[in-house]
mmCIF file with all atom_site columns, C-alpha atoms in Angstrom:
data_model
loop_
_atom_site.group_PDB
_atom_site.id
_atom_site.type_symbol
_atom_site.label_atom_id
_atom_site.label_alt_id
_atom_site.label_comp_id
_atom_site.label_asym_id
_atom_site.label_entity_id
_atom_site.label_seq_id
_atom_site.pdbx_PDB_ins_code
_atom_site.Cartn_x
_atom_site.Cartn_y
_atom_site.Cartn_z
_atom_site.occupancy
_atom_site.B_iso_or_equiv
_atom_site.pdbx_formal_charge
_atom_site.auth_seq_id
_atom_site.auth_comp_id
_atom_site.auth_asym_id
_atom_site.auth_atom_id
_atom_site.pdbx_PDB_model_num
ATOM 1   C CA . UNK A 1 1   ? -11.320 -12.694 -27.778 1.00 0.00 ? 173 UNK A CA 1
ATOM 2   C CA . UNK A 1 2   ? -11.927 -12.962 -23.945 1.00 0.00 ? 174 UNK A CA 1
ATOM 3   C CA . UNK A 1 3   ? -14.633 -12.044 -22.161 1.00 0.00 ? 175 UNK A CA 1
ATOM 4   C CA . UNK A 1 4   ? -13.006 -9.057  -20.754 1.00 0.00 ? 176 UNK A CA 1
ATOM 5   C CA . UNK A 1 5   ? -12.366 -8.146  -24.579 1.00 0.00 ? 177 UNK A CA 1
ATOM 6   C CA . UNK A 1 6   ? -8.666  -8.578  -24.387 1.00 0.00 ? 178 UNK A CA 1
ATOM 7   C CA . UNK A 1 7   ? -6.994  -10.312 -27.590 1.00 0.00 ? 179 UNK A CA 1
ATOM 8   C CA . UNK A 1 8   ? -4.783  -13.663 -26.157 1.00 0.00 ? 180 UNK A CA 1
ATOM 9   C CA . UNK A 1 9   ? -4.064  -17.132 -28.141 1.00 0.00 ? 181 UNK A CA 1
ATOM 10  C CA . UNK A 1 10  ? -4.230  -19.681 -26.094 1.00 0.00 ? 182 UNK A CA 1
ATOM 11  C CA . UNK A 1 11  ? -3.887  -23.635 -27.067 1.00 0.00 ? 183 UNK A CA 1
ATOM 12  C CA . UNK A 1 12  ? -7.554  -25.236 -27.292 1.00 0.00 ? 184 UNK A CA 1
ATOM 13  C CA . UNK A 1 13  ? -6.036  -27.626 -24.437 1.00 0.00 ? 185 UNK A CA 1
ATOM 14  C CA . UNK A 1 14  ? -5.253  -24.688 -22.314 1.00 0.00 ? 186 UNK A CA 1
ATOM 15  C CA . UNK A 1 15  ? -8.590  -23.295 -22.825 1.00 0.00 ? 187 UNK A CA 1
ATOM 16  C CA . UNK A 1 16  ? -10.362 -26.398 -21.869 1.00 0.00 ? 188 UNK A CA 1
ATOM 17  C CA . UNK A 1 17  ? -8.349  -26.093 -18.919 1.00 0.00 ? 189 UNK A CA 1
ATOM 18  C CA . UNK A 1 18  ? -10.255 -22.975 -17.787 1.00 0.00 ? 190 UNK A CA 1
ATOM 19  C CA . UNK A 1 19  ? -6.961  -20.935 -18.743 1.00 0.00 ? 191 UNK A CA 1
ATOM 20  C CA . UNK A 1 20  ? -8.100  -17.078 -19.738 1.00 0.00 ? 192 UNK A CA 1
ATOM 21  C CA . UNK A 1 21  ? -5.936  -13.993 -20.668 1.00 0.00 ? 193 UNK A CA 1
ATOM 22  C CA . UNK A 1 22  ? -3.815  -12.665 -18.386 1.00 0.00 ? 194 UNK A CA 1
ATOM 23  C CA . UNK A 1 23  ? -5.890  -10.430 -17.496 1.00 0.00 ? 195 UNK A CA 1
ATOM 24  C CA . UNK A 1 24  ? -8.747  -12.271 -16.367 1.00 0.00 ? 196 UNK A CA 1
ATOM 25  C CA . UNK A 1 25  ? -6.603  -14.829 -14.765 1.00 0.00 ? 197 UNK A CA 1
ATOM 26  C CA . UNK A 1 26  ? -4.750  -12.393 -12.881 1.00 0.00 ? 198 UNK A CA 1
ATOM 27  C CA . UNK A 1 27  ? -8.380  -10.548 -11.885 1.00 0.00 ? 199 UNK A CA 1
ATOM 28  C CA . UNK A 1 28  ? -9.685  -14.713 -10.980 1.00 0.00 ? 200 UNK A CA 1
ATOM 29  C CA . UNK A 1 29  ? -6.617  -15.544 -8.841  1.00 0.00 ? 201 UNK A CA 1
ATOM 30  C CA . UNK A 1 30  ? -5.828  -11.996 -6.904  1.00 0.00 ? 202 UNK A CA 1
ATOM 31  C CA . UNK A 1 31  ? -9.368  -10.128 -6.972  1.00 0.00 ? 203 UNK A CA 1
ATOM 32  C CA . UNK A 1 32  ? -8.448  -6.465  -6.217  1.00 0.00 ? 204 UNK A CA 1
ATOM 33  C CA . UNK A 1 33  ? -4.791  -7.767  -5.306  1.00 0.00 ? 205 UNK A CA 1
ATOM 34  C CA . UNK A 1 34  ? -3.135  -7.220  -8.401  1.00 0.00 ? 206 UNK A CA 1
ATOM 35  C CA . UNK A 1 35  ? -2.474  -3.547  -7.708  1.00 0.00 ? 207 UNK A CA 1
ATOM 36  C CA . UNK A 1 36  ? 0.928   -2.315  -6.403  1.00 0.00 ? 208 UNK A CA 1
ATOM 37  C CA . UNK A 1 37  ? 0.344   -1.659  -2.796  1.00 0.00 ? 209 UNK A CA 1
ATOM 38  C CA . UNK A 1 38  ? -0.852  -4.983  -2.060  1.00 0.00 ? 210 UNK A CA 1
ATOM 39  C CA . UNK A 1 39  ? 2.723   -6.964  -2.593  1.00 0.00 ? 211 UNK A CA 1
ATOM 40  C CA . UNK A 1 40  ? 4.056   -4.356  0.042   1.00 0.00 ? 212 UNK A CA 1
ATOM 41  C CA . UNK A 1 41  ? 1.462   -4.809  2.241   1.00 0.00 ? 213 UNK A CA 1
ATOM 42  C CA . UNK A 1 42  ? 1.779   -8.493  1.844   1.00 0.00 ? 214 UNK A CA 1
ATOM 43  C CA . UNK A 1 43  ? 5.811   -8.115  2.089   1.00 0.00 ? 215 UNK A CA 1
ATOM 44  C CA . UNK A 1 44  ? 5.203   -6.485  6.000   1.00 0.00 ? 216 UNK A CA 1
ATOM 45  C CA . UNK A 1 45  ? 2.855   -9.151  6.801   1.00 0.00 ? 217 UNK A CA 1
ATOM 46  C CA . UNK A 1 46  ? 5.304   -12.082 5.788   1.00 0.00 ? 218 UNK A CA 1
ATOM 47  C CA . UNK A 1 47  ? 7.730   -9.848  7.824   1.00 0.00 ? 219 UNK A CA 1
ATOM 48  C CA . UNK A 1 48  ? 5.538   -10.119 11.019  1.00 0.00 ? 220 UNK A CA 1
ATOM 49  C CA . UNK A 1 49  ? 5.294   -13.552 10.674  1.00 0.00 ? 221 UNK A CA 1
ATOM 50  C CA . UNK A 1 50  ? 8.657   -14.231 9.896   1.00 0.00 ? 222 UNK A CA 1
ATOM 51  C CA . UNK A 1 51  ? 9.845   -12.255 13.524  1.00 0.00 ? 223 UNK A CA 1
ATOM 52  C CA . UNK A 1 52  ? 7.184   -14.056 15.586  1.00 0.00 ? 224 UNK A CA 1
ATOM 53  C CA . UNK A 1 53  ? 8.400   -17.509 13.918  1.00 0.00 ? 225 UNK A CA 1
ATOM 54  C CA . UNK A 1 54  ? 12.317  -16.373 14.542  1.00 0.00 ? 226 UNK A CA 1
ATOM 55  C CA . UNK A 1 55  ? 11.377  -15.229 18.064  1.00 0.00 ? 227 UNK A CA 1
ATOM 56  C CA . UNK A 1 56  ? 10.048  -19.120 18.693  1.00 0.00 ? 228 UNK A CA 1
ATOM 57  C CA . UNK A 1 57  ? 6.738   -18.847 18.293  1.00 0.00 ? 229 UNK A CA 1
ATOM 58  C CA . UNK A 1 58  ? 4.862   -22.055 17.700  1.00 0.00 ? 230 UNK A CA 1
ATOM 59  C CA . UNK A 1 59  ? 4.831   -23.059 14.187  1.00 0.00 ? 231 UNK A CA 1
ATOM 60  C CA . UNK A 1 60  ? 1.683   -25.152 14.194  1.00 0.00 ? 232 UNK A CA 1
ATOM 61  C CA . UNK A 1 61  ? -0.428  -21.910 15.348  1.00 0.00 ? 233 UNK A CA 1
ATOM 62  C CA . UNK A 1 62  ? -1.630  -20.025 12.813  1.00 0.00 ? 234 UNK A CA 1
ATOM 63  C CA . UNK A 1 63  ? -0.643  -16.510 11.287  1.00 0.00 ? 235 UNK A CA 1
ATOM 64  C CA . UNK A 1 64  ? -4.415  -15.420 11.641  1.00 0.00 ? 236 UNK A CA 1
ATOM 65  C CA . UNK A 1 65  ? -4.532  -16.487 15.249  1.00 0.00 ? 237 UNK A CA 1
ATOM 66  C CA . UNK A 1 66  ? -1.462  -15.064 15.985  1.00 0.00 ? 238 UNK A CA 1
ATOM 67  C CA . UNK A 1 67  ? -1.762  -11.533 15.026  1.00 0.00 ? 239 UNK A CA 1
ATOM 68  C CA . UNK A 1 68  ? -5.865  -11.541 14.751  1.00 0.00 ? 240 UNK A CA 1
ATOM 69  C CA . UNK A 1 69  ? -6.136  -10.733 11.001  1.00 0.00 ? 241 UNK A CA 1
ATOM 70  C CA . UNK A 1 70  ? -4.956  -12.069 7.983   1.00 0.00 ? 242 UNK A CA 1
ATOM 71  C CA . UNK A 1 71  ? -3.174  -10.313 4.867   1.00 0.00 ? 243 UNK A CA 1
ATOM 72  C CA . UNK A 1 72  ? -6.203  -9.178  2.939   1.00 0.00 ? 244 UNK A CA 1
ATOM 73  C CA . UNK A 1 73  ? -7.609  -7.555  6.227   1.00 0.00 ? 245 UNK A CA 1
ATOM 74  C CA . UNK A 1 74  ? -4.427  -5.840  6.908   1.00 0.00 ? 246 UNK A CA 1
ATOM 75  C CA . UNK A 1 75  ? -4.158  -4.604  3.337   1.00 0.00 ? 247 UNK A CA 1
ATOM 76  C CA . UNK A 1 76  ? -8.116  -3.149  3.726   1.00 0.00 ? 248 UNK A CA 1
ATOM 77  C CA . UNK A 1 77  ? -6.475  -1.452  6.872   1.00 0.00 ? 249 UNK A CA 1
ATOM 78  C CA . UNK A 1 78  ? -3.434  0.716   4.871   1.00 0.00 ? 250 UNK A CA 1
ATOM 79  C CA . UNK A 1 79  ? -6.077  1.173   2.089   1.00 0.00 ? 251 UNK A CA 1
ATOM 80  C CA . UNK A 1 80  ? -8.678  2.587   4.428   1.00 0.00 ? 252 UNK A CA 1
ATOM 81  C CA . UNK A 1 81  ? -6.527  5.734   5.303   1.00 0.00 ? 253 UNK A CA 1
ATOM 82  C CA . UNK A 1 82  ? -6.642  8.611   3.767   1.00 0.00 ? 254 UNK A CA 1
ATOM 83  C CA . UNK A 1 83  ? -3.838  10.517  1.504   1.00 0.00 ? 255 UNK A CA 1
ATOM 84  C CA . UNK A 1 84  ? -1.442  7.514   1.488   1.00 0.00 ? 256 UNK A CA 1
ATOM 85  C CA . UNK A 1 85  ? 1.979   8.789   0.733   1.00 0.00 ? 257 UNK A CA 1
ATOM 86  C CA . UNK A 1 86  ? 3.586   7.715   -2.836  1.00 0.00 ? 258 UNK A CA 1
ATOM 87  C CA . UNK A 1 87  ? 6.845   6.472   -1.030  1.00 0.00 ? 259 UNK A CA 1
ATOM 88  C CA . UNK A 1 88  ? 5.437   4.938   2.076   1.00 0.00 ? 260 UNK A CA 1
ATOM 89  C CA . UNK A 1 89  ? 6.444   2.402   4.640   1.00 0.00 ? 261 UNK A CA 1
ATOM 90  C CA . UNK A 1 90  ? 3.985   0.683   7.375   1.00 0.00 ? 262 UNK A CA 1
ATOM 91  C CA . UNK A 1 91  ? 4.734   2.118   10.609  1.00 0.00 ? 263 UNK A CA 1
ATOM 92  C CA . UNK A 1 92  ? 4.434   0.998   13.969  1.00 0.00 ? 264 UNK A CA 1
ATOM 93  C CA . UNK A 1 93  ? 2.542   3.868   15.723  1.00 0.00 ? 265 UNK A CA 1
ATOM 94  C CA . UNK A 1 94  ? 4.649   2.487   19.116  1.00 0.00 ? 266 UNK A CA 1
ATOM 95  C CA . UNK A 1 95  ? 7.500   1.360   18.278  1.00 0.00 ? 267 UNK A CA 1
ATOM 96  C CA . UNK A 1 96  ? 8.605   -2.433  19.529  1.00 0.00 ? 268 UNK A CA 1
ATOM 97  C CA . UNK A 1 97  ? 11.272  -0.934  21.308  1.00 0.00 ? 269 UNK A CA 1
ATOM 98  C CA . UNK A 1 98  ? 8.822   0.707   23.113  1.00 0.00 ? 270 UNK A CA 1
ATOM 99  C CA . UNK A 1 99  ? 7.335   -2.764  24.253  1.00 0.00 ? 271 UNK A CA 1
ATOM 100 C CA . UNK A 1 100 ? 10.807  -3.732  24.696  1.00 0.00 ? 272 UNK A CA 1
ATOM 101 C CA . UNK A 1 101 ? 11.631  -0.911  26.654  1.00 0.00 ? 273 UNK A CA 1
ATOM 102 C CA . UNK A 1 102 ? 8.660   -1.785  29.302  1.00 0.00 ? 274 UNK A CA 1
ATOM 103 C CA . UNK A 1 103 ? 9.205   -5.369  29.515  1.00 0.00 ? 275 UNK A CA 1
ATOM 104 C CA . UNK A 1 104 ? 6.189   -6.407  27.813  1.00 0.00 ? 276 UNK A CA 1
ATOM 105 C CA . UNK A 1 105 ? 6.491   -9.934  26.077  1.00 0.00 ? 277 UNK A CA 1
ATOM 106 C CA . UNK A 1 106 ? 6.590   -9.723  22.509  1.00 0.00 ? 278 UNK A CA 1
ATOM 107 C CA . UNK A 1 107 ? 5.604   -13.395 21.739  1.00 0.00 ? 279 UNK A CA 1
ATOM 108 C CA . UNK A 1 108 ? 2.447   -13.110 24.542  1.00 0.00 ? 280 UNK A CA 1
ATOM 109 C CA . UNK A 1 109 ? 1.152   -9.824  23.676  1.00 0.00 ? 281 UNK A CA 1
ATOM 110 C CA . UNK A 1 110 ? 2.387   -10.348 19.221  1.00 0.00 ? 282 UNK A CA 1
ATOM 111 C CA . UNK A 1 111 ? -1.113  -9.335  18.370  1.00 0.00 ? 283 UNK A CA 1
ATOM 112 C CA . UNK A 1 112 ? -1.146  -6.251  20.312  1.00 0.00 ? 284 UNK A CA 1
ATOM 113 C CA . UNK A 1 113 ? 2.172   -5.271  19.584  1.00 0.00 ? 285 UNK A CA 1
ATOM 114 C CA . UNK A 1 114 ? 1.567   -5.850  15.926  1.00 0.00 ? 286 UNK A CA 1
ATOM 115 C CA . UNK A 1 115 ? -2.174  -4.761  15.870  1.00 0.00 ? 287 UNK A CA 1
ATOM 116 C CA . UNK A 1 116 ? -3.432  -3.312  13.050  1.00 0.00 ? 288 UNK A CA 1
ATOM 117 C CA . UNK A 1 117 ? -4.321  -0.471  15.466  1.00 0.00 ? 289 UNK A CA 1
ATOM 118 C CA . UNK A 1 118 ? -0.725  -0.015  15.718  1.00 0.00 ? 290 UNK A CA 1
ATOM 119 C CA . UNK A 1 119 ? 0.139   -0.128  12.087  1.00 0.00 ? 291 UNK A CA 1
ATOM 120 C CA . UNK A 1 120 ? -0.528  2.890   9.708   1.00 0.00 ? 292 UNK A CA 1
ATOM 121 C CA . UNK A 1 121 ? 1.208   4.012   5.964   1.00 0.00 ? 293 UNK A CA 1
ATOM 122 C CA . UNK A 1 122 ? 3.872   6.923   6.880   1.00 0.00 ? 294 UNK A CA 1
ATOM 123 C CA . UNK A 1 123 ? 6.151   8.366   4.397   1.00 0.00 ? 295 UNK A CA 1
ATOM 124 C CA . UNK A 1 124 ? 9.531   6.260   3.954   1.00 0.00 ? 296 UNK A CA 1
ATOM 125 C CA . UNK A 1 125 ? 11.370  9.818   5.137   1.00 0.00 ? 297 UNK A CA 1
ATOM 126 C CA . UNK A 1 126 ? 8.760   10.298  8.043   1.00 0.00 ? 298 UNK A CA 1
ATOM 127 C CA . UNK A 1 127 ? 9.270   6.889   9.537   1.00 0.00 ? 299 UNK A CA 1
ATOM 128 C CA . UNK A 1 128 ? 13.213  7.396   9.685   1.00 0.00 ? 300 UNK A CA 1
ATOM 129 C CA . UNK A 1 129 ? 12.890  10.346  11.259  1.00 0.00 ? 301 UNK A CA 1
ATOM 130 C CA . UNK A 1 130 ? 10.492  9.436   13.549  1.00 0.00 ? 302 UNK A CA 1
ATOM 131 C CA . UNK A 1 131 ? 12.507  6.194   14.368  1.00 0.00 ? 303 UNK A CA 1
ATOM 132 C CA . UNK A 1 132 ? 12.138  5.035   18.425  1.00 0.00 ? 304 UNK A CA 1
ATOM 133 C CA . UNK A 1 133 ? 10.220  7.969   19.198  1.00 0.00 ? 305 UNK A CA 1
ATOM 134 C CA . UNK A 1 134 ? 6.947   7.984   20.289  1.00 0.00 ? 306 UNK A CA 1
ATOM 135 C CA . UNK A 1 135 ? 4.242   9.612   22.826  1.00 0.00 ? 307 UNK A CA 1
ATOM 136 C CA . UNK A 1 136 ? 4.531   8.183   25.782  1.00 0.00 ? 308 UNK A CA 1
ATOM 137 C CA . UNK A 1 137 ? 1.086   8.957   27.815  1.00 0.00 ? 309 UNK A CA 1
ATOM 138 C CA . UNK A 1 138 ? -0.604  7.903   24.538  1.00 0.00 ? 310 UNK A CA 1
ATOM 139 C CA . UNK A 1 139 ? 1.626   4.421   25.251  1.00 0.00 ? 311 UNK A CA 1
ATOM 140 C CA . UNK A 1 140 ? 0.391   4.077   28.461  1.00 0.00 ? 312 UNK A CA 1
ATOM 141 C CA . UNK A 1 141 ? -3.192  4.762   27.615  1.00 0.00 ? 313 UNK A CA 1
ATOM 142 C CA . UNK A 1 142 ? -2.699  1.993   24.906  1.00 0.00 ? 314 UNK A CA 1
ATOM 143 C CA . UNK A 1 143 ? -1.278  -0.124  27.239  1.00 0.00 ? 315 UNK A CA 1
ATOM 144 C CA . UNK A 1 144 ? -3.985  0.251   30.651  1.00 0.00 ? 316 UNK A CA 1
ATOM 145 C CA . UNK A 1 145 ? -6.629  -0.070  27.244  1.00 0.00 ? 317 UNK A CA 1
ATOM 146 C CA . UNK A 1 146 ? -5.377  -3.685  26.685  1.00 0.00 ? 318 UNK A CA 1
ATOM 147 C CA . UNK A 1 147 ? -5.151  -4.553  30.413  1.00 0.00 ? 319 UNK A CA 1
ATOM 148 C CA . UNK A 1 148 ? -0.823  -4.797  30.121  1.00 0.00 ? 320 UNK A CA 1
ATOM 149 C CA . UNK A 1 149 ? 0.712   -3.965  32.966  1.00 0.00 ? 321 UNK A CA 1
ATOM 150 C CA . UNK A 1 150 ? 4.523   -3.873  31.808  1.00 0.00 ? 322 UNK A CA 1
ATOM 151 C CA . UNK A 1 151 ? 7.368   -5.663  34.259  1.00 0.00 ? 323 UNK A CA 1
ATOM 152 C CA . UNK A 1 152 ? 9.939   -2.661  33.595  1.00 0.00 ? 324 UNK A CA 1
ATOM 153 C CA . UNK A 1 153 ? 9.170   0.929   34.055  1.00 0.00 ? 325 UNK A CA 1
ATOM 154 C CA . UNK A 1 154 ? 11.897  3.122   32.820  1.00 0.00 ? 326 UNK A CA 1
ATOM 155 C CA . UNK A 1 155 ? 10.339  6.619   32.934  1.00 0.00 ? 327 UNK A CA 1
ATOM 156 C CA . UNK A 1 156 ? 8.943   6.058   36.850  1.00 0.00 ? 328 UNK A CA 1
ATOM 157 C CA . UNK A 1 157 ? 5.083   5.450   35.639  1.00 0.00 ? 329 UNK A CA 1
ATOM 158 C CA . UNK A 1 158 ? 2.395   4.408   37.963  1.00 0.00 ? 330 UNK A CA 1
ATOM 159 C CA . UNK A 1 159 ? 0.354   1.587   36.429  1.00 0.00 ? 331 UNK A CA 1
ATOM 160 C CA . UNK A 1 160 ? -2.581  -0.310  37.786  1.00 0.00 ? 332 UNK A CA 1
ATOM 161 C CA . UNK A 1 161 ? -2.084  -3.614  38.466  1.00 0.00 ? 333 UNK A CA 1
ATOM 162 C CA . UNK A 1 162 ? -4.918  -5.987  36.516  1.00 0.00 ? 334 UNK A CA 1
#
């Protein structure tokens, strides 16, 4: 019997090894990981990673520096919001066409584009129909509040220059 009280049968070898029950091992290797929402929330931070490294960005930098948190502090993010939806997707609150669209470099500004700021749960229905769409003043303002003035300017937009 383990410590946790769980029933396993493990070889004496195995248990010398510092092998538990499944349980305990699982609780030991993940911490509070081993819930449901954390391989999706790990699955859209490999999927971050995996554009920035596609879009050549440096392989020898890494994923922490690049988007200024790591997977356990993007995970502590989605959990921290309230009424998560069953069925939900994380969404970019502006979209990266939306960077796109303003000529803001995606590989310069990765951690702003992809800032946790910019990332919340939304319903896998919600986010489709949402799609491209977002506000655009609130843009702006998110924009002038990281000091990014864009190259393009397809709606006609004053920005400071900084």
């Amino acid at each position: 019997i383990c410590a946790c009280g769980n029933k396993y049968s493990h070889r004496f070898r195995e248990f010398k090894m510092g092998r538990r029950c499944p349980k305990c091992s699982l609780k030991k290797r993940y911490g509070c990981r081993t819930d449901k929402d954390h391989k999706k929330i790990s699955q859209v931070y490999d999927k971050l990673m995996s554009r920035l490294i596609k879009a050549q960005y440096s392989n020898n930098v890494s994923s922490e520096s690049m988007l200024g948190y790591n997977k356990m502090d993007l995970y502590k993010h989605i959990k921290s919001f309230d009424n998560i939806p069953e069925n939900y997707e994380v969404d970019h609150i502006f979209p990266i066409k939306a960077f796109k669209d303003h000529g803001v470099d995606l590989i310069e500004y990765a951690h702003i584009v992809n800032s946790k700021e910019n990332l919340r749960p939304l319903c896998k229905k919600e986010n489709n129909q949402k799609s491209d769409n977002y506000n655009l003043q609130d843009f702006i303002n998110y924009l002038k509040k990281y000091k990014i003035t864009p190259t393009q300017n397809p709606y006609g937009i004053e920005f400071l220059q900084y």
